[in-house]
C-alpha positions as CSV (number, residue, x, y, z in Angstrom):
1,M,151.5,79.6,127.4
2,T,152.4,77.8,124.2
3,D,151.2,74.5,122.8
4,H,154.6,72.8,122.9
5,A,153.3,69.8,124.8
6,L,150.6,69.2,122.2
7,W,153.4,69.2,119.5
8,L,155.3,66.6,121.6
9,L,152.2,64.4,121.8
10,R,151.8,64.5,118.1
11,Q,155.5,63.5,117.6
12,D,155.7,60.7,120.1
13,R,153.2,57.9,120.0
14,R,154.1,56.6,123.5
15,L,153.3,60.0,125.0
16,A,150.1,60.3,123.0
17,E,149.0,56.8,124.2
18,L,149.7,57.9,127.8
19,A,147.6,61.0,127.4
20,A,144.8,58.9,126.0
21,F,145.0,56.4,128.8
22,P,144.8,56.8,131.7
23,F,144.2,60.6,131.3
24,D,141.5,60.4,128.6
25,F,142.9,63.1,126.3
26,D,142.8,61.1,123.1
27,L,144.2,62.8,120.0
28,D,142.9,60.0,117.7
29,R,139.3,60.9,118.7
30,A,139.7,64.3,117.0
31,T,139.2,62.7,113.6
32,H,135.7,61.6,114.7
33,G,134.6,65.2,115.6
34,H,132.0,66.0,118.2
35,V,128.7,64.0,118.6
36,E,126.9,66.8,116.7
37,E,127.6,69.9,114.7
38,V,128.3,72.9,116.9
39,R,129.4,76.5,116.6
40,L,130.4,79.3,118.9
41,V,127.8,82.0,119.6
42,S,130.5,84.5,118.7
43,G,131.0,82.9,115.3
44,G,134.7,82.3,116.1
45,P,136.6,79.2,114.7
46,L,136.8,75.9,116.5
47,E,139.5,73.3,116.0
48,T,138.9,69.8,117.4
49,V,142.2,68.5,118.9
50,A,141.1,65.6,121.1
51,G,138.2,63.6,122.6
52,D,137.5,61.4,125.6
53,D,135.8,58.0,126.1
54,T,132.5,59.6,127.1
55,G,131.9,61.4,123.8
56,G,133.4,64.7,125.0
57,T,135.5,66.9,122.8
58,Y,138.3,69.3,123.3
59,F,138.2,72.3,121.0
60,V,140.8,75.0,120.5
61,C,139.3,78.5,120.0
62,A,140.8,81.5,118.1
63,D,142.7,82.8,121.1
64,G,144.1,79.4,122.0
65,S,141.6,78.7,124.8
66,V,140.4,75.1,125.1
67,L,136.6,74.6,125.2
68,Y,135.5,71.2,126.5
69,A,132.0,70.0,125.4
70,D,130.5,66.8,126.8
71,S,128.0,64.6,125.0
72,D,125.1,65.7,127.3
73,G,125.0,69.3,126.1
74,A,127.3,71.1,128.5
75,A,130.5,73.0,127.7
76,G,133.1,75.3,129.3
77,I,136.5,76.8,128.9
78,I,139.0,74.7,130.9
79,G,142.3,76.2,130.0
80,S,143.9,79.2,128.3
81,S,145.9,76.8,126.0
82,V,146.2,73.2,125.1
83,D,149.3,72.9,127.3
84,E,147.5,74.3,130.3
85,T,144.6,71.9,129.6
86,L,147.0,69.0,129.5
87,E,148.4,70.1,132.8
88,L,144.9,70.0,134.2
89,V,143.9,66.6,132.8
90,I,147.2,65.0,133.9
91,G,147.2,66.6,137.3
92,L,143.5,66.2,138.0
93,P,142.3,63.1,136.0
94,G,139.0,63.4,137.8
95,W,138.6,67.1,136.9
96,R,135.0,66.8,135.7
97,G,134.0,66.1,139.3
98,Y,135.7,69.3,140.6
99,T,134.0,71.9,138.4
100,C,132.0,73.2,141.4
101,L,135.0,73.5,143.6
102,S,136.6,76.9,144.2
103,P,139.9,78.1,145.6
104,D,137.8,79.7,148.3
105,D,136.8,76.2,149.5
106,D,138.7,74.8,152.4
107,E,142.0,73.3,151.2
108,E,141.4,70.2,153.2
109,R,138.1,69.7,151.4
110,I,139.7,70.1,147.9
111,L,142.5,67.6,148.8
112,A,140.0,65.1,150.3
113,C,137.8,65.3,147.2
114,V,140.8,64.8,144.8
115,A,142.1,61.9,147.0
116,E,138.8,60.1,147.0
117,T,138.4,60.3,143.2
118,E,142.0,59.2,142.5
119,D,141.7,56.3,145.0
120,E,138.7,55.1,143.0
121,I,140.7,55.4,139.8
122,R,143.5,53.4,141.3
123,E,141.2,50.5,142.0
124,Y,141.1,49.9,138.2
125,Y,144.4,51.2,136.8
126,G,147.5,53.1,137.7
127,I,148.0,56.8,137.3
128,D,151.0,57.8,139.5
129,K,153.9,56.4,137.4
130,E,152.1,57.4,134.2
131,R,151.6,60.9,135.5
132,A,155.2,61.3,136.6
133,E,156.4,60.0,133.2
134,L,154.1,62.3,131.2
135,R,154.9,65.4,133.3
136,A,158.6,64.8,132.9
137,A,158.4,64.3,129.1
138,L,156.2,67.3,128.6
139,G,158.1,69.6,130.9
140,F,155.3,70.2,133.3
141,P,156.0,71.1,137.0
142,K,154.2,69.3,139.7
143,R,151.4,71.6,140.9
144,S,149.1,71.1,143.9
145,P,145.5,70.1,143.3
146,V,144.4,73.3,145.0
147,E,146.3,75.4,142.4
148,L,144.9,73.3,139.5
149,V,141.4,73.7,140.9
150,G,141.9,77.4,141.0
151,R,143.0,77.5,137.4
152,L,140.0,75.4,136.3
153,R,137.7,77.7,138.2
154,A,139.2,80.8,136.6
155,A,139.0,79.3,133.1
156,L,135.3,78.2,133.5
157,L,134.4,81.7,134.5
158,R,135.6,83.0,131.2
159,T,133.1,80.9,129.2
160,E,130.4,83.5,128.8
161,P,129.8,85.3,126.7
162,D,132.4,84.7,124.0
163,F,132.7,80.9,124.2
164,V,129.1,79.8,124.6
165,L,128.6,76.7,122.4
166,L,125.5,76.3,120.2
167,N,124.0,73.3,118.5
168,A,124.5,74.3,114.9
169,D,121.2,72.9,113.6
170,E,118.8,73.9,116.4
171,G,120.6,77.0,117.7
172,C,120.1,76.1,121.4
173,A,123.0,76.8,123.8
174,Y,125.0,74.2,125.7
175,D,124.6,74.3,129.4
176,R,127.4,75.9,131.3
177,I,129.9,73.6,133.0
178,G,130.8,74.8,136.5
179,P,130.0,78.1,138.2
180,A,127.2,80.2,136.7
181,G,129.0,83.5,137.1
182,P,127.4,86.8,138.2
183,P,123.8,87.6,137.1
184,L,123.5,90.0,134.2
185,W,122.3,92.8,136.4
186,E,125.6,93.0,138.2
187,P,127.8,94.1,135.2
188,V,124.9,96.2,133.8
189,L,124.5,98.2,137.1
190,A,128.3,98.5,137.7
191,A,128.7,101.9,135.9
192,G,125.4,103.2,137.3
193,R,126.5,102.4,140.8
194,A,129.8,104.3,140.2
195,D,127.9,107.3,138.8
196,L,125.5,107.2,141.7
197,D,128.4,107.3,144.2
198,R,129.8,110.4,142.3
199,L,126.4,112.1,142.3
200,R,126.1,111.5,146.1
201,E,129.6,113.0,146.6
202,G,128.3,116.2,145.0
203,D,130.6,116.0,142.0
204,R,129.0,118.8,139.9
205,T,130.8,117.6,136.7
206,A,129.1,114.2,137.2
207,W,125.8,115.9,137.8
208,R,126.0,117.5,134.4
209,E,127.5,114.6,132.5
210,V,125.2,111.9,133.9
211,A,122.1,114.1,133.4
212,A,123.0,114.8,129.8
213,D,123.8,111.2,128.8
214,P,120.6,109.2,128.3
215,V,122.2,105.8,128.9
216,R,124.2,106.9,132.0
217,R,121.1,108.6,133.3
218,R,119.0,105.4,132.9
219,I,121.6,103.2,134.6
220,A,122.1,105.7,137.5
221,L,118.4,105.7,138.1
222,R,118.3,101.9,138.1
223,A,121.2,101.9,140.6
224,A,119.2,104.3,142.8
225,Q,116.2,101.9,142.5
226,F,118.1,99.2,144.3
227,D,120.2,101.4,146.6
228,R,117.8,103.9,148.1
229,A,119.2,106.6,150.4
230,E,117.5,109.4,152.2
231,G,119.8,112.1,150.8
232,D,119.1,111.3,147.2
233,L,116.1,113.5,146.7
234,E,117.9,116.4,145.0
235,L,119.9,114.3,142.6
236,L,116.7,112.3,141.8
237,R,114.9,115.6,140.9
238,N,117.7,116.5,138.6
239,L,117.7,113.1,136.8
240,L,113.9,113.3,136.6
241,R,113.9,116.7,134.9
242,H,116.5,115.5,132.3
243,E,114.8,112.1,131.7
244,T,111.9,113.9,130.1
245,Q,114.2,114.4,127.1
246,S,113.6,110.7,126.4
247,S,109.8,111.0,126.7
248,M,108.0,108.1,128.4
249,T,110.6,105.6,129.5
250,D,110.4,103.1,132.4
251,E,113.2,105.1,134.0
252,L,111.1,108.3,133.8
253,R,108.3,106.5,135.7
254,L,110.9,105.1,138.1
255,A,112.4,108.6,138.8
256,A,108.9,110.0,139.4
257,V,108.2,107.1,141.8
258,L,111.5,107.6,143.7
259,V,110.8,111.3,144.1
260,G,107.2,110.6,145.1
261,L,108.1,108.1,147.7
262,R,109.8,110.9,149.7
263,G,106.4,112.5,150.2
264,D,107.5,116.1,149.7
265,T,104.4,117.8,148.4
266,G,106.6,120.6,147.1
267,D,107.6,118.2,144.3
268,L,104.0,118.0,143.0
269,P,104.5,120.9,140.5
270,L,107.6,119.3,139.2
271,L,105.9,115.9,138.8
272,L,102.9,117.6,137.1
273,E,105.3,119.4,134.7
274,V,107.0,116.0,133.9
275,R,103.6,114.4,133.3
276,E,102.6,117.1,130.9
277,T,105.8,116.8,128.7
278,D,103.9,115.1,125.8
279,F,101.0,112.8,125.1
280,D,103.0,109.6,126.0
281,T,104.0,110.9,129.4
282,V,100.4,112.0,130.2
283,C,99.3,108.4,129.5
284,G,102.3,106.8,131.2
285,L,102.0,108.8,134.4
286,G,98.3,108.7,134.8
287,G,96.8,108.8,138.2
288,M,99.5,111.1,139.5
289,P,98.1,113.3,142.4
290,E,97.4,116.9,141.4
291,P,99.0,119.9,143.2
292,G,97.3,120.3,146.6
293,A,97.4,116.6,147.3
294,S,98.6,115.5,150.7
295,T,101.8,113.7,151.6
296,D,99.8,110.4,152.1
297,E,98.2,110.7,148.7
298,L,101.6,111.3,147.0
299,Q,103.3,108.4,148.8
300,Q,100.3,106.1,148.2
301,W,100.5,106.7,144.4
302,A,104.3,106.2,144.4
303,R,104.1,103.0,146.6
304,A,101.4,101.5,144.3
305,L,103.6,102.0,141.2
306,D,106.7,100.9,143.0
307,E,105.1,97.6,144.2
308,S,103.6,96.8,140.8
309,M,106.5,97.8,138.5
310,F,109.8,98.2,140.4
311,G,110.8,97.2,143.9
312,T,114.2,96.8,145.5
313,D,115.5,93.4,144.3
314,P,117.2,93.4,140.9
315,S,116.6,89.7,140.5
316,D,112.9,90.4,140.4
317,E,113.2,92.6,137.3
318,P,112.2,91.1,134.0
319,V,115.2,89.8,132.1
320,F,114.5,92.2,129.2
321,T,115.2,95.1,131.6
322,W,118.8,94.0,131.9
323,T,119.3,92.9,128.3
324,D,118.0,96.3,127.0
325,L,120.3,98.1,129.4
326,A,123.2,95.8,128.5
327,R,122.7,96.6,124.8
328,D,122.6,100.3,125.5
329,Q,126.0,100.0,127.2
330,G,127.5,98.0,124.3
331,M,127.4,94.7,126.2
332,T,125.8,93.1,123.2
333,D,127.3,89.6,123.6
334,L,126.2,89.4,127.2
335,A,122.7,90.4,126.2
336,R,122.6,88.0,123.3
337,V,123.7,85.0,125.4
338,T,121.1,85.9,128.0
339,L,118.4,86.1,125.4
340,I,119.4,82.8,123.8
341,R,119.2,81.1,127.2
342,E,115.8,82.7,127.8
343,L,114.6,81.4,124.5
344,D,116.0,77.9,125.3
345,N,114.1,77.9,128.6
346,I,110.8,78.6,126.7
347,F,111.5,75.9,124.2
348,M,112.1,73.4,127.0
349,D,109.1,74.5,129.1
350,Q,106.3,76.4,127.3
351,S,104.3,76.4,130.5
352,R,106.5,79.5,131.4
353,L,104.2,81.4,129.0
354,R,101.0,80.5,130.8
355,R,99.0,83.4,132.1
356,P,98.7,83.2,135.9
357,E,95.2,84.5,135.8
358,S,94.2,82.1,132.9
359,P,96.4,79.0,133.0
360,R,94.9,77.5,129.8
361,T,96.0,80.4,127.7
362,L,99.6,81.5,126.7
363,A,101.1,85.0,126.8
364,T,103.3,84.7,123.7
365,A,104.5,88.3,123.6
366,P,107.9,87.4,125.1
367,L,108.6,85.3,122.0
368,S,107.8,88.2,119.6
369,G,110.0,90.4,121.8
370,L,112.8,87.9,121.6
371,A,112.5,87.8,117.8
372,R,112.6,91.5,117.6
373,D,115.6,91.8,120.0
374,F,117.6,89.2,118.0
375,E,116.8,90.9,114.8
376,E,118.1,94.2,116.2
377,L,121.2,92.4,117.3
378,G,121.7,91.0,113.8
379,D,121.2,87.4,114.9
380,L,118.7,86.2,112.3
381,P,119.0,82.5,113.1
382,Q,117.9,83.1,116.7
383,A,115.2,85.6,115.6
384,L,113.8,82.9,113.3
385,R,113.8,80.3,116.2
386,A,111.7,82.7,118.3
387,Q,109.4,83.8,115.5
388,R,108.7,80.2,114.3
389,L,107.6,79.2,117.8
390,Y,105.6,82.4,118.2
391,A,103.8,81.8,114.9
392,A,103.1,78.2,115.8
393,L,101.4,79.2,119.1
394,Q,99.0,81.8,117.7
395,E,95.4,80.9,118.3
396,T,93.5,83.4,116.1
397,A,93.7,83.6,112.3
398,W,94.7,87.2,112.5
399,D,97.6,86.6,114.8
400,R,98.7,83.6,112.9
401,A,98.7,85.4,109.5
402,S,100.5,88.4,111.1
403,A,103.1,86.2,112.7
404,L,103.7,84.2,109.5
405,R,104.1,87.4,107.5
406,T,106.8,88.5,109.9
407,L,108.4,85.0,109.7
408,A,108.5,85.2,105.9
409,R,110.2,88.6,106.1
410,L,112.9,87.2,108.5
411,E,113.4,84.2,106.3
412,R,113.8,86.4,103.3
413,G,116.4,88.5,105.2
414,A,118.3,85.3,106.1
415,G,118.3,84.1,102.5
416,Q,115.9,81.3,103.2
417,L,113.7,82.0,100.1
418,P,111.9,78.6,99.8
419,Q,111.0,78.7,103.5
420,A,109.8,82.3,103.1
421,A,107.6,81.2,100.1
422,D,106.1,78.4,102.3
423,S,105.4,80.9,105.1
424,L,103.5,83.2,102.7
425,A,101.6,80.2,101.3
426,A,100.5,79.5,104.9
427,V,99.4,83.1,105.2
428,R,97.3,82.8,102.1
429,D,95.8,79.6,103.6
430,A,94.9,81.5,106.8
431,L,93.2,84.2,104.7
432,A,91.3,81.7,102.6
433,T,90.1,79.5,105.5
434,P,90.6,81.5,108.7
435,G,88.4,79.4,111.0
436,D,87.2,82.5,112.9
437,A,86.0,86.0,112.2
438,S,89.3,87.9,113.1
439,L,90.3,88.3,109.4
440,R,86.9,89.5,108.2
441,Y,88.3,92.9,107.1
442,W,91.9,92.1,106.3
443,Q,91.6,93.7,102.9
444,Q,90.9,97.1,104.3
445,V,93.6,97.4,107.0
446,N,97.4,97.6,107.3
447,L,97.7,93.8,107.8
448,G,96.5,93.2,104.2
449,R,98.8,95.8,102.8
450,S,101.8,94.4,104.7
451,I,101.1,90.9,103.5
452,A,100.8,91.9,99.9
453,E,104.0,94.0,100.3
454,E,105.9,91.0,101.6
455,H,104.7,89.0,98.6
456,Y,106.2,91.5,96.2
457,R,109.5,91.9,98.1
458,L,110.0,88.1,98.2
459,T,109.1,88.0,94.4
460,L,112.0,90.5,93.9
461,A,114.3,88.4,96.0
462,L,113.4,85.2,94.0
463,A,114.0,87.1,90.8
464,D,117.4,88.3,92.0
465,A,118.2,84.7,93.0
466,G,117.5,83.3,89.5
467,R,114.4,81.3,90.4
468,P,112.1,82.2,87.5
469,E,109.3,79.7,88.0
470,E,108.9,80.5,91.7
471,T,109.2,84.2,90.8
472,R,106.3,84.1,88.4
473,A,104.1,81.9,90.7
474,L,104.6,84.3,93.6
475,L,103.9,87.4,91.4
476,T,100.6,85.9,90.3
477,A,99.7,85.3,94.0
478,A,100.8,88.9,94.9
479,D,98.8,90.5,92.1
480,A,95.7,88.4,93.1
481,M,96.1,89.7,96.7
482,L,96.6,93.3,95.5
483,R,93.3,93.1,93.6
484,K,91.5,92.1,96.9
485,L,92.8,95.1,98.9
486,S,90.7,98.2,99.4
487,E,91.8,101.3,97.4
488,N,93.4,102.9,100.4
489,A,95.3,99.8,101.4
490,A,96.5,99.1,97.8
491,N,97.7,102.7,97.1
492,G,100.7,102.3,99.3
493,I,102.2,99.4,97.4
494,R,101.2,100.1,93.7
495,E,104.7,101.5,92.9
496,L,106.3,98.4,94.4
497,A,104.0,96.1,92.5
498,E,104.9,97.9,89.2
499,R,108.6,97.7,89.9
500,T,108.3,94.0,90.8
501,A,106.4,93.2,87.6
502,A,109.1,95.0,85.5
503,R,111.8,93.1,87.2
504,V,110.0,89.8,86.6
505,R,109.7,90.7,82.9
506,E,113.5,91.2,82.8
507,V,114.3,87.8,84.2
508,S,111.7,86.1,82.1
């Protein structure tokens, strides 16, 4: 659809006033912008075209889709164009109350819901004559509420991942208006389920192709985890043999479990061979029964691993299982949005990090994992969000110094040089007054070397940025730290230290 109707509103003041009242699509409010600075997670452009009297804003995205954001932190695509959006707000002036409705709902229910809302509106002002006039002037046909609800539903389902809205300052995502959409595991497993069907049909080409492709192999094994069939043993053996090429993966352990659950003791030599692939597989498949074990022993080992690590419900899997597999398949935007929402959930409720066995302590590893995942995805702002919270929650001086050193590296990579310098100053404070014994030997280990190295790398970045005073100050701190390192720890960065000193002399 085109945006001809929007052009007409901009040309005709009477029509613009009708759109603003009673249909709450006010072009004049576009000049005020949204209640806060926002951006799309995709980085795409946003144009503000209208607002409403609740503080909500209508944005046009690069493809013409209209994203509505309310003032309470929720957003969703509501039309494929401004014209389609205008049809919606004119035809369904109470559309915000229908976002959970679906075309699958009983038509009578939809019509009753719309009638109830519009009767309430009519108690205060008219909409019928105004709607007829505006529709005629803009060239819109009369559409049934059921059709408009269907359009709204379809539009809202397109919101993720490309049109997720973020607070520009904090980086947190707006809540989703309307239906949540399928869980991440559904699109992630789709290709694996298709491959599993082909394998079960005996397609020998599929047997070769899936076994040879590390990603397809992993996804097929995950599909087999949640769709277990008696006749799968031979294809599972084949996938198990080939998964050894990737060394110790969760999917290798899963394949061994799925084979072991069948209780065929003839598989014990195969399982032992897989276990002995390399040092990592020996450690990762420890406790496996030796050849000569009974069926019960084999199944008992497999069941114990299955219950502790796998199971048959995909919704029980850690979110990182699905984000990793999504990234492997190129679904990076889906993975990134899921990770952002996971980080938002932790920010809103840090009790999610509490250890079940020790509620007074926090398991902060998910935050460092999020920071690492975001960095690999090239999303440094989100990596910084995760790493800053991770650093703030560390309890020992060692963990705090290590986390701050990583934070400084990320800040340097993001061009936030003053913030990186502050983080390294906090590292030096932790080294000087640790408050516990965890940093007693920092000068002799890799932590000391990596901290000194980051000092030199930030010094180079400050020099390149034309900040001579900060450059010289940080070089002095870096050299002082280098002198404290043991000979072995210092040897690895002497060349970097000399190169940095030469660069500082140049800019001085």
